[in-house]
Structure formats: C-alpha cells, structure tokens
Short mmCIF file of C-alpha atoms in Angstrom, two decimals:
data_model
loop_
_atom_site.label_atom_id
_atom_site.label_comp_id
_atom_site.label_asym_id
_atom_site.label_seq_id
_atom_site.Cartn_x
_atom_site.Cartn_y
_atom_site.Cartn_z
CA MET W 20 12.02 -7.33 -31.83
CA PRO W 21 12.30 -3.89 -30.20
CA ALA W 22 9.11 -1.89 -29.81
CA ASN W 23 10.73 1.17 -31.38
CA ASP W 24 9.68 0.91 -35.03
CA ASP W 25 11.57 4.04 -36.09
CA TYR W 26 14.88 2.61 -34.87
CA VAL W 27 14.34 -0.69 -36.68
CA ILE W 28 13.21 1.00 -39.90
CA GLU W 29 16.34 3.17 -39.98
CA ILE W 30 18.57 0.11 -39.60
CA LEU W 31 16.70 -1.79 -42.32
CA LYS W 32 17.10 1.16 -44.67
CA ASP W 33 20.81 1.48 -43.83
CA VAL W 34 21.50 -2.14 -44.76
CA GLY W 35 19.32 -1.95 -47.88
CA LEU W 36 16.57 -4.36 -46.85
CA VAL W 37 13.87 -1.76 -47.50
CA THR W 38 13.74 1.58 -49.29
CA GLN W 39 12.34 4.92 -48.17
CA GLU W 40 9.70 4.68 -50.90
CA GLN W 41 8.48 1.31 -49.62
CA VAL W 42 8.25 2.64 -46.08
CA GLN W 43 6.35 5.77 -47.15
CA GLU W 44 3.93 3.82 -49.34
CA LEU W 45 3.21 1.28 -46.59
CA SER W 46 2.91 4.01 -43.96
CA GLY W 47 0.31 5.80 -46.08
CA ARG W 48 -1.83 2.66 -46.27
CA THR W 49 -1.56 1.65 -42.62
CA GLY W 50 -1.51 5.03 -40.94
CA GLY W 51 2.09 4.52 -39.88
CA LEU W 52 1.18 1.99 -37.17
CA HIS W 53 3.17 -1.23 -36.62
CA LEU W 54 5.35 -0.58 -39.65
CA VAL W 55 7.84 -3.36 -38.94
CA GLU W 56 5.06 -5.90 -38.44
CA ASN W 57 3.39 -4.78 -41.66
CA LEU W 58 6.66 -4.97 -43.62
CA VAL W 59 6.79 -8.66 -42.76
CA LYS W 60 3.09 -9.20 -43.54
CA GLU W 61 3.50 -7.54 -46.95
CA GLY W 62 6.47 -9.79 -47.75
CA LEU W 63 8.86 -6.83 -48.16
CA VAL W 64 11.27 -8.30 -45.62
CA SER W 65 11.34 -11.50 -43.58
CA ALA W 66 11.30 -11.77 -39.77
CA GLU W 67 14.52 -13.78 -40.02
CA ASP W 68 16.27 -11.00 -41.97
CA ILE W 69 15.17 -8.40 -39.43
CA THR W 70 16.35 -10.53 -36.50
CA ARG W 71 19.72 -11.29 -38.17
CA THR W 72 20.23 -7.59 -38.87
CA LEU W 73 19.39 -6.45 -35.35
CA ALA W 74 21.58 -9.18 -33.85
CA SER W 75 24.52 -8.10 -36.02
CA GLN W 76 24.01 -4.43 -35.13
CA ASN W 77 24.19 -5.33 -31.42
CA GLY W 78 27.12 -7.73 -31.62
CA MET W 79 25.04 -10.86 -31.04
CA ASP W 80 24.78 -14.16 -32.85
CA TYR W 81 21.61 -15.28 -34.62
CA ILE W 82 20.20 -18.75 -33.94
CA ASP W 83 17.50 -20.82 -35.63
CA LEU W 84 15.51 -22.23 -32.71
CA ALA W 85 13.89 -24.82 -34.98
CA GLN W 86 17.22 -26.65 -34.87
CA VAL W 87 17.55 -26.48 -31.06
CA THR W 88 16.30 -29.03 -28.49
CA PRO W 89 17.44 -28.02 -24.99
CA SER W 90 17.87 -30.68 -22.31
CA PRO W 91 15.39 -30.94 -19.41
CA GLU W 92 18.14 -29.72 -17.06
CA LEU W 93 18.52 -26.58 -19.14
CA VAL W 94 14.79 -26.00 -19.28
CA GLY W 95 14.64 -26.34 -15.50
CA LEU W 96 17.06 -23.44 -15.04
CA LEU W 97 14.23 -20.98 -15.73
CA THR W 98 10.80 -20.94 -14.15
CA PRO W 99 7.82 -20.48 -16.50
CA GLU W 100 7.19 -17.05 -14.95
CA ILE W 101 10.75 -15.84 -15.63
CA ALA W 102 10.95 -17.36 -19.12
CA ARG W 103 7.68 -15.78 -20.19
CA ARG W 104 8.26 -12.45 -18.49
CA TYR W 105 11.60 -11.94 -20.31
CA LYS W 106 10.64 -13.88 -23.49
CA THR W 107 13.71 -16.07 -23.32
CA VAL W 108 14.45 -19.80 -23.79
CA PRO W 109 17.58 -21.83 -22.96
CA VAL W 110 19.74 -23.04 -25.84
CA SER W 111 22.89 -24.66 -24.44
CA GLU W 112 25.63 -24.35 -21.84
CA HIS W 113 29.41 -24.48 -21.97
CA ASP W 114 32.29 -23.61 -19.65
CA GLY W 115 29.85 -22.77 -16.85
CA SER W 116 27.89 -20.26 -18.98
CA VAL W 117 24.28 -20.59 -20.10
CA VAL W 118 23.26 -19.57 -23.61
CA LEU W 119 19.77 -18.06 -23.80
CA ALA W 120 17.81 -16.96 -26.87
CA VAL W 121 15.93 -13.64 -26.77
CA ALA W 122 13.75 -11.81 -29.29
CA ASP W 123 14.91 -8.29 -28.44
CA PRO W 124 18.69 -7.73 -28.57
CA MET W 125 18.28 -4.37 -26.79
CA ASP W 126 16.32 -5.56 -23.76
CA PHE W 127 19.16 -4.81 -21.35
CA GLU W 128 16.78 -4.93 -18.38
CA ALA W 129 16.06 -8.59 -19.16
CA PHE W 130 19.77 -9.36 -19.53
CA ASP W 131 20.60 -7.88 -16.12
CA SER W 132 17.64 -9.51 -14.37
CA ILE W 133 18.18 -13.00 -15.78
CA GLY W 134 21.89 -12.89 -14.99
CA PHE W 135 21.12 -11.95 -11.42
CA LEU W 136 18.49 -14.66 -10.97
CA LEU W 137 20.64 -17.46 -12.38
CA LYS W 138 23.75 -16.45 -10.40
CA ARG W 139 26.03 -17.59 -13.24
CA PRO W 140 27.44 -16.19 -16.50
CA VAL W 141 24.88 -15.84 -19.28
CA GLU W 142 25.36 -15.39 -23.03
CA PHE W 143 22.50 -14.15 -25.19
CA VAL W 144 21.73 -14.94 -28.81
CA CYS W 145 18.94 -13.60 -30.99
CA ALA W 146 16.02 -15.60 -32.40
CA VAL W 147 12.89 -14.83 -34.40
CA PRO W 148 10.08 -13.74 -32.05
CA SER W 149 7.63 -16.32 -33.40
CA GLN W 150 10.13 -19.09 -32.66
CA ILE W 151 10.60 -17.79 -29.11
CA THR W 152 6.82 -17.85 -28.59
CA GLU W 153 6.52 -21.37 -30.00
CA LYS W 154 9.33 -22.68 -27.78
CA LEU W 155 7.83 -21.03 -24.69
CA GLU W 156 4.50 -22.76 -25.33
CA ARG W 157 6.23 -26.15 -25.74
CA LEU W 158 8.86 -25.91 -23.00
CA TYR W 159 6.81 -23.99 -20.43
CA PRO W 160 3.17 -25.02 -21.04
CA LEU W 161 1.45 -22.54 -18.75
CA GLY W 162 -1.66 -20.44 -19.32
CA PHE W 163 -1.19 -16.73 -18.74
CA GLU W 164 -4.00 -16.71 -16.18
CA GLU W 165 -1.85 -19.03 -14.04
CA LEU W 166 1.26 -16.87 -14.06
CA GLY W 167 0.58 -15.49 -10.61
CA GLN W 168 0.65 -19.02 -9.19
CA THR W 169 4.20 -19.72 -10.37
CA VAL W 170 5.81 -17.20 -8.04
CA GLY W 171 6.31 -19.93 -5.48
CA ASN W 172 8.51 -21.88 -7.92
CA VAL W 173 11.25 -19.23 -8.05
CA GLU W 174 14.11 -20.41 -5.89
CA VAL W 175 17.45 -18.66 -5.55
CA GLU W 176 19.94 -20.71 -3.57
CA GLU W 177 22.17 -18.99 -1.06
CA GLU W 178 25.84 -19.21 -1.72
CA THR W 179 27.23 -21.10 1.28
CA ALA W 180 26.74 -24.75 2.12
CA GLU W 181 25.83 -24.07 5.74
CA ASP W 182 23.14 -21.50 4.84
CA ASN W 183 21.63 -23.24 1.84
CA ALA W 184 17.92 -22.70 2.51
CA PRO W 185 16.12 -21.21 -0.51
CA ILE W 186 15.45 -17.48 -0.51
CA ILE W 187 11.81 -18.24 -1.22
CA ARG W 188 11.54 -20.09 2.10
CA LEU W 189 13.28 -17.28 3.95
CA VAL W 190 10.86 -14.67 2.56
CA SER W 191 7.85 -16.88 3.24
CA ASN W 192 8.98 -17.39 6.84
CA LEU W 193 9.47 -13.63 7.21
CA LEU W 194 5.90 -12.93 6.08
CA ALA W 195 4.51 -15.68 8.30
CA GLU W 196 6.40 -14.37 11.32
CA ALA W 197 5.10 -10.86 10.72
CA GLN W 198 1.54 -12.12 10.42
CA ASN W 199 1.80 -14.29 13.51
CA ASN W 200 3.10 -11.33 15.53
CA ARG W 201 0.25 -9.06 14.33
CA ALA W 202 2.67 -6.69 12.61
CA SER W 203 1.15 -3.88 10.57
CA ASP W 204 4.35 -3.18 8.60
CA ILE W 205 7.57 -4.94 7.63
CA HIS W 206 10.65 -2.72 7.15
CA ILE W 207 13.66 -4.14 5.26
CA GLU W 208 16.45 -1.59 5.63
CA PRO W 209 19.92 -1.96 4.08
CA MET W 210 22.64 -0.64 6.39
CA GLU W 211 26.34 -0.31 5.59
CA LYS W 212 27.37 -3.69 7.00
CA ARG W 213 24.10 -5.45 7.72
CA LEU W 214 20.50 -5.83 6.63
CA ARG W 215 18.04 -4.72 9.31
CA ILE W 216 14.49 -6.09 9.45
CA ARG W 217 11.90 -4.55 11.74
CA PHE W 218 8.20 -5.18 12.37
CA ARG W 219 5.80 -2.46 13.44
CA ILE W 220 3.71 -4.04 16.17
CA ASP W 221 1.04 -2.01 17.96
CA GLY W 222 2.54 1.15 16.46
CA ASN W 223 6.12 0.52 17.66
CA LEU W 224 9.01 -0.74 15.52
CA GLN W 225 10.68 -3.89 16.87
CA GLU W 226 13.84 -5.36 15.35
CA VAL W 227 13.79 -9.07 14.55
CA GLN W 228 16.55 -11.50 13.67
CA SER W 229 17.92 -10.41 10.32
CA PRO W 230 19.58 -12.47 7.54
CA PRO W 231 23.19 -11.91 6.39
CA LYS W 232 23.97 -8.78 4.38
CA LYS W 233 24.98 -10.90 1.37
CA LEU W 234 21.35 -12.00 0.92
CA GLN W 235 20.07 -8.41 0.63
CA GLY W 236 19.85 -8.36 -3.17
CA ALA W 237 18.24 -11.78 -3.43
CA ILE W 238 15.58 -10.98 -0.81
CA ILE W 239 14.65 -7.67 -2.42
CA SER W 240 14.53 -9.24 -5.88
CA ARG W 241 12.34 -12.05 -4.58
CA LEU W 242 9.84 -9.54 -3.17
CA LYS W 243 9.85 -7.58 -6.44
CA ILE W 244 9.16 -10.74 -8.42
CA MET W 245 6.25 -11.55 -6.11
CA THR W 246 4.64 -8.17 -6.83
CA ALA W 247 4.78 -8.71 -10.63
CA SER W 248 4.38 -4.95 -11.20
CA MET W 249 7.85 -4.03 -9.89
CA ASN W 250 10.95 -4.06 -12.08
CA ILE W 251 13.71 -6.08 -10.40
CA ALA W 252 16.41 -4.53 -12.60
CA GLU W 253 15.43 -0.93 -11.75
CA LYS W 254 17.14 0.14 -8.55
CA ARG W 255 17.32 3.91 -9.06
CA VAL W 256 13.71 5.04 -8.60
CA PRO W 257 10.94 4.32 -6.05
CA GLN W 258 8.45 1.60 -7.01
CA ASP W 259 5.12 0.37 -5.68
CA GLY W 260 3.34 -2.95 -5.89
CA ARG W 261 1.02 -5.38 -4.14
CA ILE W 262 1.44 -8.98 -3.00
CA GLN W 263 -1.21 -11.51 -2.02
CA VAL W 264 0.09 -14.56 -0.19
CA LYS W 265 -1.38 -17.39 1.85
CA VAL W 266 0.00 -17.75 5.36
CA GLY W 267 -1.37 -20.94 6.89
CA GLU W 268 -5.11 -20.85 6.29
CA LYS W 269 -5.22 -17.05 5.95
CA THR W 270 -4.71 -14.99 2.80
CA ILE W 271 -3.04 -11.64 3.43
CA ASP W 272 -2.50 -8.62 1.21
CA LEU W 273 0.62 -6.49 1.33
CA ARG W 274 1.24 -3.06 -0.15
CA VAL W 275 4.92 -2.81 -1.11
CA ASN W 276 7.07 0.30 -1.58
CA SER W 277 10.76 0.43 -2.47
CA VAL W 278 13.03 3.48 -2.17
CA PRO W 279 16.71 3.58 -3.24
CA THR W 280 19.08 4.44 -0.39
CA VAL W 281 22.84 4.81 -0.08
CA HIS W 282 23.28 1.13 0.84
CA GLY W 283 20.61 -0.40 -1.38
CA GLU W 284 16.85 -0.44 -1.77
CA SER W 285 14.74 -0.05 1.35
CA ILE W 286 11.48 -2.01 1.27
CA VAL W 287 8.40 -1.30 3.40
CA MET W 288 5.42 -3.66 3.26
CA ARG W 289 2.09 -2.64 4.79
CA ILE W 290 0.09 -5.69 5.86
CA LEU W 291 -3.57 -5.10 5.07
CA ASP W 292 -5.58 -7.10 7.59
CA LYS W 293 -9.17 -7.45 6.43
CA SER W 294 -10.28 -8.54 9.91
CA SER W 295 -10.06 -4.87 10.98
CA LEU W 296 -12.98 -4.14 8.65
CA MET W 297 -15.33 -6.14 10.85
CA LEU W 298 -14.52 -4.24 14.04
CA GLY W 299 -17.52 -2.86 15.88
CA LEU W 300 -17.44 0.51 17.60
CA PRO W 301 -16.60 -0.97 21.04
CA GLU W 302 -13.56 -2.77 19.54
CA LEU W 303 -12.31 0.57 18.18
CA GLY W 304 -12.09 1.81 21.76
CA PHE W 305 -15.37 3.67 22.30
CA LEU W 306 -16.73 3.69 25.82
CA SER W 307 -20.53 3.44 26.03
CA ASP W 308 -21.32 7.19 26.20
CA ASP W 309 -19.02 8.14 23.30
CA GLN W 310 -20.34 5.18 21.32
CA ALA W 311 -23.91 6.42 21.77
CA THR W 312 -22.91 9.93 20.66
CA PHE W 313 -21.08 8.67 17.59
CA GLU W 314 -23.86 6.25 16.62
CA LYS W 315 -26.30 9.14 16.76
CA LEU W 316 -24.08 11.12 14.38
CA VAL W 317 -23.69 8.35 11.79
CA GLN W 318 -27.44 7.69 11.81
CA MET W 319 -28.17 11.20 10.53
CA PRO W 320 -29.61 11.31 7.00
CA ASP W 321 -27.27 14.01 5.70
CA GLY W 322 -24.38 16.30 6.59
CA ILE W 323 -20.63 15.81 6.96
CA ILE W 324 -18.88 13.81 9.67
CA LEU W 325 -15.11 14.28 9.85
CA VAL W 326 -12.47 12.12 11.54
CA THR W 327 -9.22 14.01 12.24
CA GLY W 328 -5.77 13.19 13.47
CA PRO W 329 -2.19 12.76 12.26
CA THR W 330 -1.01 9.98 9.94
CA GLY W 331 -1.19 6.63 11.69
CA SER W 332 -3.88 7.61 14.17
CA GLY W 333 -6.38 5.04 12.88
CA LYS W 334 -8.70 7.37 10.94
CA THR W 335 -9.21 4.95 8.04
CA THR W 336 -9.91 2.02 10.37
CA THR W 337 -12.54 4.11 12.16
CA LEU W 338 -14.21 5.04 8.85
CA TYR W 339 -14.27 1.39 7.77
CA GLY W 340 -15.77 0.52 11.15
CA CYS W 341 -18.48 3.12 10.52
CA LEU W 342 -19.19 1.75 7.05
CA ASN W 343 -19.41 -1.76 8.48
CA TYR W 344 -21.90 -0.47 11.06
CA MET W 345 -23.99 1.35 8.41
CA ASN W 346 -23.77 -1.28 5.66
CA LYS W 347 -27.40 -2.38 5.31
CA PRO W 348 -29.25 -3.74 2.25
CA ASP W 349 -31.46 -0.63 2.03
CA ARG W 350 -28.51 1.80 1.78
CA LYS W 351 -26.26 2.55 -1.17
CA ILE W 352 -22.72 3.33 -0.03
CA ILE W 353 -19.94 4.57 -2.33
CA THR W 354 -16.33 5.31 -1.34
CA VAL W 355 -13.55 7.25 -3.09
CA GLU W 356 -10.13 6.12 -1.91
CA GLU W 357 -6.45 6.40 -2.79
CA PRO W 358 -5.77 3.54 -2.89
CA VAL W 359 -8.60 1.09 -2.21
CA GLU W 360 -6.83 -0.99 0.43
CA TYR W 361 -9.69 -3.25 1.52
CA GLN W 362 -12.57 -4.52 -0.57
CA MET W 363 -15.87 -4.55 1.32
CA THR W 364 -18.86 -6.64 0.31
CA GLY W 365 -21.94 -4.59 -0.48
CA ILE W 366 -20.07 -1.29 -0.92
CA ASN W 367 -19.13 0.41 -4.21
CA GLN W 368 -15.49 1.48 -4.03
CA VAL W 369 -13.81 3.88 -6.48
CA GLN W 370 -10.04 4.23 -6.75
CA VAL W 371 -8.46 7.62 -7.43
CA ASN W 372 -6.22 7.70 -10.52
CA SER W 373 -4.91 11.21 -11.13
CA GLU W 374 -2.99 10.16 -14.26
CA VAL W 375 -6.27 9.64 -16.15
CA GLY W 376 -8.10 12.54 -14.52
CA MET W 377 -9.89 10.47 -11.86
CA THR W 378 -9.14 12.85 -8.99
CA PHE W 379 -11.02 12.94 -5.70
CA ALA W 380 -13.18 15.77 -7.04
CA ALA W 381 -13.89 14.09 -10.39
CA ALA W 382 -14.73 10.78 -8.73
CA LEU W 383 -16.99 12.51 -6.22
CA ARG W 384 -18.89 14.34 -8.95
CA ALA W 385 -19.45 11.08 -10.84
CA MET W 386 -20.49 9.07 -7.82
CA LEU W 387 -23.14 11.61 -6.79
CA ARG W 388 -24.94 10.78 -10.04
CA GLN W 389 -25.20 7.21 -8.71
CA ALA W 390 -27.69 8.41 -6.06
CA PRO W 391 -25.88 7.09 -2.97
CA ASN W 392 -27.18 7.44 0.58
CA ILE W 393 -23.71 7.50 2.13
CA VAL W 394 -20.44 8.73 0.63
CA MET W 395 -17.00 8.11 2.12
CA LEU W 396 -14.06 10.23 0.93
CA GLY W 397 -10.60 9.02 1.85
CA GLU W 398 -9.49 12.58 2.56
CA ILE W 399 -10.52 16.20 1.93
CA ARG W 400 -7.39 17.76 0.46
CA ASP W 401 -8.42 20.89 -1.42
CA LYS W 402 -11.13 23.51 -1.90
CA GLU W 403 -12.73 21.79 -4.90
CA THR W 404 -13.16 18.45 -3.11
CA ALA W 405 -14.36 20.16 0.08
CA GLU W 406 -17.00 22.22 -1.73
CA ILE W 407 -18.35 19.23 -3.67
CA ALA W 408 -18.50 17.19 -0.45
CA ILE W 409 -20.32 19.99 1.38
CA ASN W 410 -22.79 20.51 -1.46
CA ALA W 411 -23.43 16.75 -1.45
CA SER W 412 -24.12 16.85 2.26
CA LEU W 413 -26.56 19.73 1.79
CA THR W 414 -28.51 17.84 -0.87
CA GLY W 415 -29.38 14.78 1.19
CA HIS W 416 -26.20 12.70 1.39
CA LEU W 417 -24.29 11.66 4.49
CA VAL W 418 -20.58 12.28 3.82
CA LEU W 419 -17.75 10.75 5.85
CA SER W 420 -14.17 11.91 5.41
CA THR W 421 -10.86 12.69 7.14
CA LEU W 422 -8.72 15.77 7.73
CA HIS W 423 -5.23 16.22 9.11
CA THR W 424 -5.73 18.38 12.21
CA ASN W 425 -4.62 17.87 15.81
CA ASP W 426 -8.03 18.27 17.44
CA ALA W 427 -11.71 18.37 16.53
CA PRO W 428 -12.46 22.16 16.65
CA ALA W 429 -9.38 22.87 14.47
CA ALA W 430 -11.07 21.04 11.58
CA VAL W 431 -13.48 23.99 11.19
CA ALA W 432 -10.58 26.42 10.72
CA ARG W 433 -8.93 23.96 8.33
CA LEU W 434 -11.99 23.91 6.05
CA VAL W 435 -12.17 27.71 6.08
CA ASP W 436 -8.42 27.95 5.37
CA ILE W 437 -8.71 25.87 2.21
CA GLY W 438 -11.40 28.22 0.92
CA VAL W 439 -14.82 26.97 2.07
CA GLN W 440 -17.20 29.71 3.16
CA PRO W 441 -17.98 29.65 6.93
CA PHE W 442 -21.76 29.55 6.32
CA LEU W 443 -21.30 26.37 4.24
CA VAL W 444 -19.18 24.78 6.96
CA SER W 445 -21.74 25.60 9.65
CA SER W 446 -24.60 24.28 7.53
CA ALA W 447 -22.93 21.00 6.57
CA VAL W 448 -20.83 19.81 9.52
CA ARG W 449 -22.74 17.55 11.91
CA GLY W 450 -19.84 16.33 13.97
CA ILE W 451 -16.04 16.10 14.09
CA MET W 452 -14.05 13.45 15.92
CA ALA W 453 -10.34 13.67 16.66
CA GLN W 454 -8.53 10.49 17.63
CA ARG W 455 -5.21 8.93 18.60
CA LEU W 456 -4.14 5.34 19.15
CA VAL W 457 -2.76 3.99 22.42
CA ARG W 458 -1.51 0.49 23.18
CA LYS W 459 -3.80 -1.75 25.21
CA LEU W 460 -2.46 -3.61 28.21
CA CYS W 461 -2.11 -7.34 27.64
CA ALA W 462 -5.16 -8.91 29.27
CA ASN W 463 -3.17 -12.08 29.99
CA CYS W 464 -0.44 -10.57 32.15
CA LYS W 465 -1.40 -7.06 33.34
CA GLN W 466 -1.30 -6.52 37.09
CA PRO W 467 -2.48 -3.79 39.50
CA GLY W 468 -0.11 -0.84 39.49
CA GLN W 469 0.49 2.62 40.91
CA ILE W 470 0.58 6.05 39.27
CA THR W 471 3.70 8.13 39.89
CA GLU W 472 3.70 11.73 41.10
CA TYR W 473 4.81 12.89 37.66
CA GLU W 474 1.96 11.02 35.97
CA MET W 475 -0.58 12.42 38.45
CA ARG W 476 0.57 15.98 37.69
CA SER W 477 0.67 15.39 33.94
CA LEU W 478 -2.83 13.91 33.89
CA ASN W 479 -4.14 16.35 36.50
CA LEU W 480 -5.46 13.53 38.67
CA ASP W 481 -6.53 13.81 42.30
CA ALA W 482 -6.82 11.32 45.14
CA ALA W 483 -10.61 11.05 44.78
CA GLN W 484 -10.27 9.81 41.18
CA LEU W 485 -7.59 7.31 42.14
CA ALA W 486 -9.68 5.95 44.99
CA LYS W 487 -12.18 4.49 42.51
CA ALA W 488 -9.59 3.60 39.86
CA ASN W 489 -8.46 0.20 38.59
CA VAL W 490 -4.98 1.23 37.47
CA MET W 491 -2.95 -1.59 35.89
CA LYS W 492 0.67 -1.94 34.81
CA PRO W 493 2.36 -3.92 31.98
CA VAL W 494 4.23 -7.09 32.92
CA GLY W 495 5.05 -9.15 29.83
CA CYS W 496 4.33 -12.73 28.76
CA GLU W 497 4.57 -15.01 25.73
CA LYS W 498 1.31 -13.71 24.25
CA CYS W 499 2.60 -10.12 24.12
CA ARG W 500 6.25 -11.03 23.36
CA GLY W 501 7.27 -9.70 26.76
CA LYS W 502 6.07 -6.17 26.00
CA GLY W 503 3.10 -6.03 28.37
CA TYR W 504 0.89 -4.60 25.62
CA ARG W 505 -1.22 -6.36 23.00
CA GLY W 506 -3.27 -4.48 20.42
CA ARG W 507 -4.29 -0.83 20.25
CA MET W 508 -7.41 1.20 20.91
CA GLY W 509 -8.56 4.73 20.15
CA ILE W 510 -8.94 7.71 22.42
CA PHE W 511 -11.47 10.20 21.11
CA GLU W 512 -12.61 13.83 21.21
CA ILE W 513 -16.11 14.33 19.76
CA PHE W 514 -17.33 17.76 18.63
CA VAL W 515 -21.09 17.86 17.99
CA ALA W 516 -22.30 20.99 16.22
CA ASP W 517 -25.37 22.62 17.84
CA ASP W 518 -27.13 25.87 16.87
CA GLU W 519 -24.88 28.06 19.02
CA LEU W 520 -21.71 26.52 17.59
CA ARG W 521 -23.05 26.98 14.05
CA GLN W 522 -23.62 30.68 14.75
CA MET W 523 -20.08 30.95 16.11
CA ILE W 524 -18.70 29.31 12.94
CA ASN W 525 -20.71 31.78 10.83
CA ARG W 526 -19.12 34.64 12.78
CA ASN W 527 -15.63 33.23 12.07
CA ALA W 528 -14.99 32.29 15.69
CA THR W 529 -11.43 31.20 16.41
CA THR W 530 -10.50 27.61 17.15
CA LEU W 531 -9.80 28.61 20.76
CA GLN W 532 -13.31 30.11 21.12
CA LEU W 533 -14.92 27.03 19.58
CA ARG W 534 -12.89 24.77 21.82
CA HIS W 535 -13.82 26.74 24.93
CA ARG W 536 -17.53 26.53 24.07
CA THR W 537 -17.46 22.81 23.26
CA ARG W 538 -15.74 22.18 26.58
CA GLU W 539 -18.56 24.07 28.31
CA LEU W 540 -21.01 21.81 26.49
CA GLY W 541 -19.26 18.74 27.88
CA MET W 542 -16.79 17.68 25.19
CA ARG W 543 -13.98 15.58 26.62
CA THR W 544 -10.48 16.16 25.26
CA LEU W 545 -8.30 13.39 23.90
CA ARG W 546 -6.31 13.32 27.14
CA GLU W 547 -9.45 13.21 29.28
CA ASP W 548 -10.77 10.23 27.32
CA GLY W 549 -7.35 8.61 27.72
CA ILE W 550 -7.49 9.19 31.49
CA ARG W 551 -10.81 7.34 31.64
CA LYS W 552 -9.18 4.36 29.97
CA VAL W 553 -6.20 4.51 32.33
CA LEU W 554 -8.52 4.50 35.35
CA ALA W 555 -10.43 1.57 33.83
CA GLY W 556 -7.21 -0.45 33.56
CA LEU W 557 -7.24 -0.56 29.74
CA THR W 558 -3.98 1.32 29.08
CA THR W 559 -1.22 3.13 30.99
CA PRO W 560 -0.53 6.79 31.89
CA GLU W 561 2.64 6.64 29.82
CA GLU W 562 0.71 5.75 26.67
CA VAL W 563 -1.84 8.56 27.13
CA ILE W 564 0.79 11.19 27.97
CA SER W 565 2.97 10.32 24.96
CA SER W 566 0.06 10.17 22.48
CA THR W 567 -1.43 13.51 23.59
CA MET W 568 1.81 15.42 24.14
CA GLY W 569 1.46 18.94 22.75
CA ASP W 570 -2.34 18.85 22.51
CA ASP W 571 -4.56 21.27 24.42
CA HIS W 572 -5.79 19.63 27.60
#
C-alpha cells in the first residue's frame, strides 16, 4: 500500500469504508502514526478492502495471490533482487505480456523500471501486501543480507542474434579492462549517434572500443542496479553511488556519479585503488633530500602541515602516504573526510555529512575530544574549520590538511584571506608543500633522448647541466599500451617556516615577498624539482613544462 496515509484515508472515507469519527478517535489513541496500519489492526477495515479500493481508484484489477501458482519459467523472469526491490511477483502471461502483482498501485517508478528490465509488455495487478511478502519468501528464498550478492544474476539480453552476449558480461569486461589498464576513472558518455567510453590512465583520457548506441540504456541501468543506492527509473537528476566488485583475485571499489545530458545519462566511475595507500614517500616521487625534509616535518609533535595544488594533483594520495608512514601503535590518528574513500587499518576515519550537521568543523570539534596525536582534514574550506584546525595545532596536535593554491607560499595568503589572523598562521604552520603530477617514463621501453632548443629555453637549462644528465625519451611497448609512459609521480615545492618567515607572515608580507625569501633559503620550485627528474631520466621535459605552465619559476 502507498506510504501516504492521508491519501489512503481520504479514499477510504470517500467510499464509505471508514468515517471521520473513527479516524479521529484512532488518531487520538495512536498519535496519528501509521493510521492505515492501525485501521486494519483494529478491525475497522480489512487489508483486502483497502487493496481492492486502491486498485479500483487506479484502474487496476485486484488479485488473490493465494489462488495463484506461477510456473518456474515465470518465476525465473525476475531475479530475487529485482522482485524484492520492487515488491512484485509474477502471476501469468498471455499474448506476449507478463502479468505482475504489486502491493502499491501508485509505484510508477517500479512499473517503469520493471518494464525496462524485462524488455517486454507488462501488466500490473494489485494484491494484498502480506500476500506479496509471503510469495516473495516462497518464490525467492533469499535472506536480505545476501541481496548484494544477487547483482551478478541480473542479465539483460541484447536485441540482435549476432550480438547476444549478456549486458552483465559486457559491464564486467569493461570494469576488468579498466582495472587491468590501471585506469583511475571510467567515463561513459552518450553522444548523439554513439556511446563513447574513455579510461583515464596516468591522468590522460584514452578512448576505448565502445559498444553500440542501442545498448546505452541497458549499460547505464546495469551500473545503477549494481550500486543499489541509485534509482534506475530516475534520469532527470544527478545521482551518486558506490560499487564493490571482484576482478580476478582483486576486489575493487568504484565511486559512481551520473549526470543527465542532452543525449542521455553520463556516468563517471572513480576506481579507488587501495594499493595506493601503501605507497612510501619514495614511490610518491620524493628524491632523497626532499624526502628527508618532509619526513622531518611530519615527525613534529604539533603544528599544521598543508599540501596544496589543483584538483587531481595527488594531494589526497600524498596525505594517505603520510598517514601510512606515521601509523604506529603508539599514535592515535583521526581523519575527517568527504567522503571516506579508503578505509585504513589502525586509523579512525570520520565521514562528513552536512545534512545531519556533521560538517568539517563539527567533526573536528568532536574528534579533538578523542585526544588524538595526529589529525587529518580532507580540506580546509572556511574560516571556522581553519581556526579550529589552527587551535588544535597550537594545543599539541599535528594537523595535516589540503588547500587549493597554485604554490606553497600562496597558502599563507589563502589562510589570511578566509579570515585567520596572521599571528595564528605564523604560530601554527610548520610547512607547506605544493605538488603536481607528471607521467613517468615506461621503464621497459624508454631510450636515451635529446632536449630541443625550445625545451632548453623553457626549462632554463645550460650545457653544463646537460653534460651530466641522463635524459630519456618515450618509445612505447605492450606494457605501456604504446604510450611510452607508465604511472605517475609527484613534483614538489616545500616551504619550511623558520623564525624569519614567521615574522614576515606576522607583518602581512605578500606572497611574492615570502616566495622571494624562501627561494633565498633554498626552496626549489615545482619546475626546478621537475627538471631534476627530467635530468635523472624519470620523466620528460614536455611533462614538466605542461604541468607547471603558468606557475612562477
């Protein structure tokens, strides 16, 4: 029956099954909750009468499921997951149509979804909810805790004889291919006359062989079913969900987002690879001197350490690498994230949920009462969060977080801009690291190469530097899919606050003044760190130039 009690009560009063006095008297005794359910319990009206009335009001037939025994072929038309999700059971079939019984004659979402999944005409009849539940338990004997395991049973056959592989197999192969190619994202993009599928590999989108346009709806619906939290009938608003699947011997997590476009729903799936959590600092791209500097920062007992850079520059991976490095039995570590993408053993992770008041600031306040040694904030976004984080750092906690700025010294100005007093910034900040990601040359196929005149000018290189260099160029092989690159690494700019820099921050020094002083103290810029990695044969001039374009050098 529909969840809207008021609607049902009005219909029951209109047809004379209950009176206003009965409703008021019952409402007074029960507090007005679950009125329809209580009408049945009190014997004022039967569930059958309510179902017959609602069916008639919506132009549907009523059926007594106690008199129905569907054939095994009919039962097999629906998977347990679909039958239970939409509270429907098969009744009969005739003239190519399937007759299904439902409890709610106004569940139009279920009608649309089931019709789409079965790919054939469907007629719906109404049955008493208790009979639907009883039939579901008998016909589809599955415990609710096992529902997530039935996703693999949903098969939607393609329409042509020559392309009759199940959609489930196509989607599974797509996920396996993405995983095998180390993709970080899968983009499914409906175009006017085709469906485009692209993988983001090492930061670059690469188009892969795409299925026919006619399979677009079935593929998107399959992915929505796999997430469980996404509504396959809703195509007008963005939706989010998560999928966990097993590819070979490896279980992978995917974060799924759908957005309606002119030609259908566009789906983007972020592949969350837990192996990145175990990266050490050298694997992130640190050379030995920068690694020593950064290790010294994260070993401090208190203060704030910030990682800055644009979206997609690897800030979160670096923070997880730091947590992995600092995760020891004698330390209590708490994180506040939105969302918690990776679960780490030994670390307390808190997920932001603004709808219930669990903002970054609220979560941070609560977690400080847990007496942590180390706090990781996914991002400092506003004055309130920044001030709580700084106060935490000044009272004996080490705080790690991220900011969206182009370079390290600009993070100071960013904190002041959002309302933090300069003296608090100077007291709390221990170090700031800006970073970018560049593609690494494929170790299997890279070969010695030359730097062009343009690249020498852009990177400000001289002959003396090149004389000692080990410059390499991309070639391409099977391991790197012919690209010449395999994997990515960071290039870094590390700002370490000393007494003089703290005094400059107190005096509201400009970003340019701070940058000039840090350069005098030996800070390498992002481009300079990139140049070191070019000369070491780890990446190419092209990668460093493109990733640092527009930055101060």
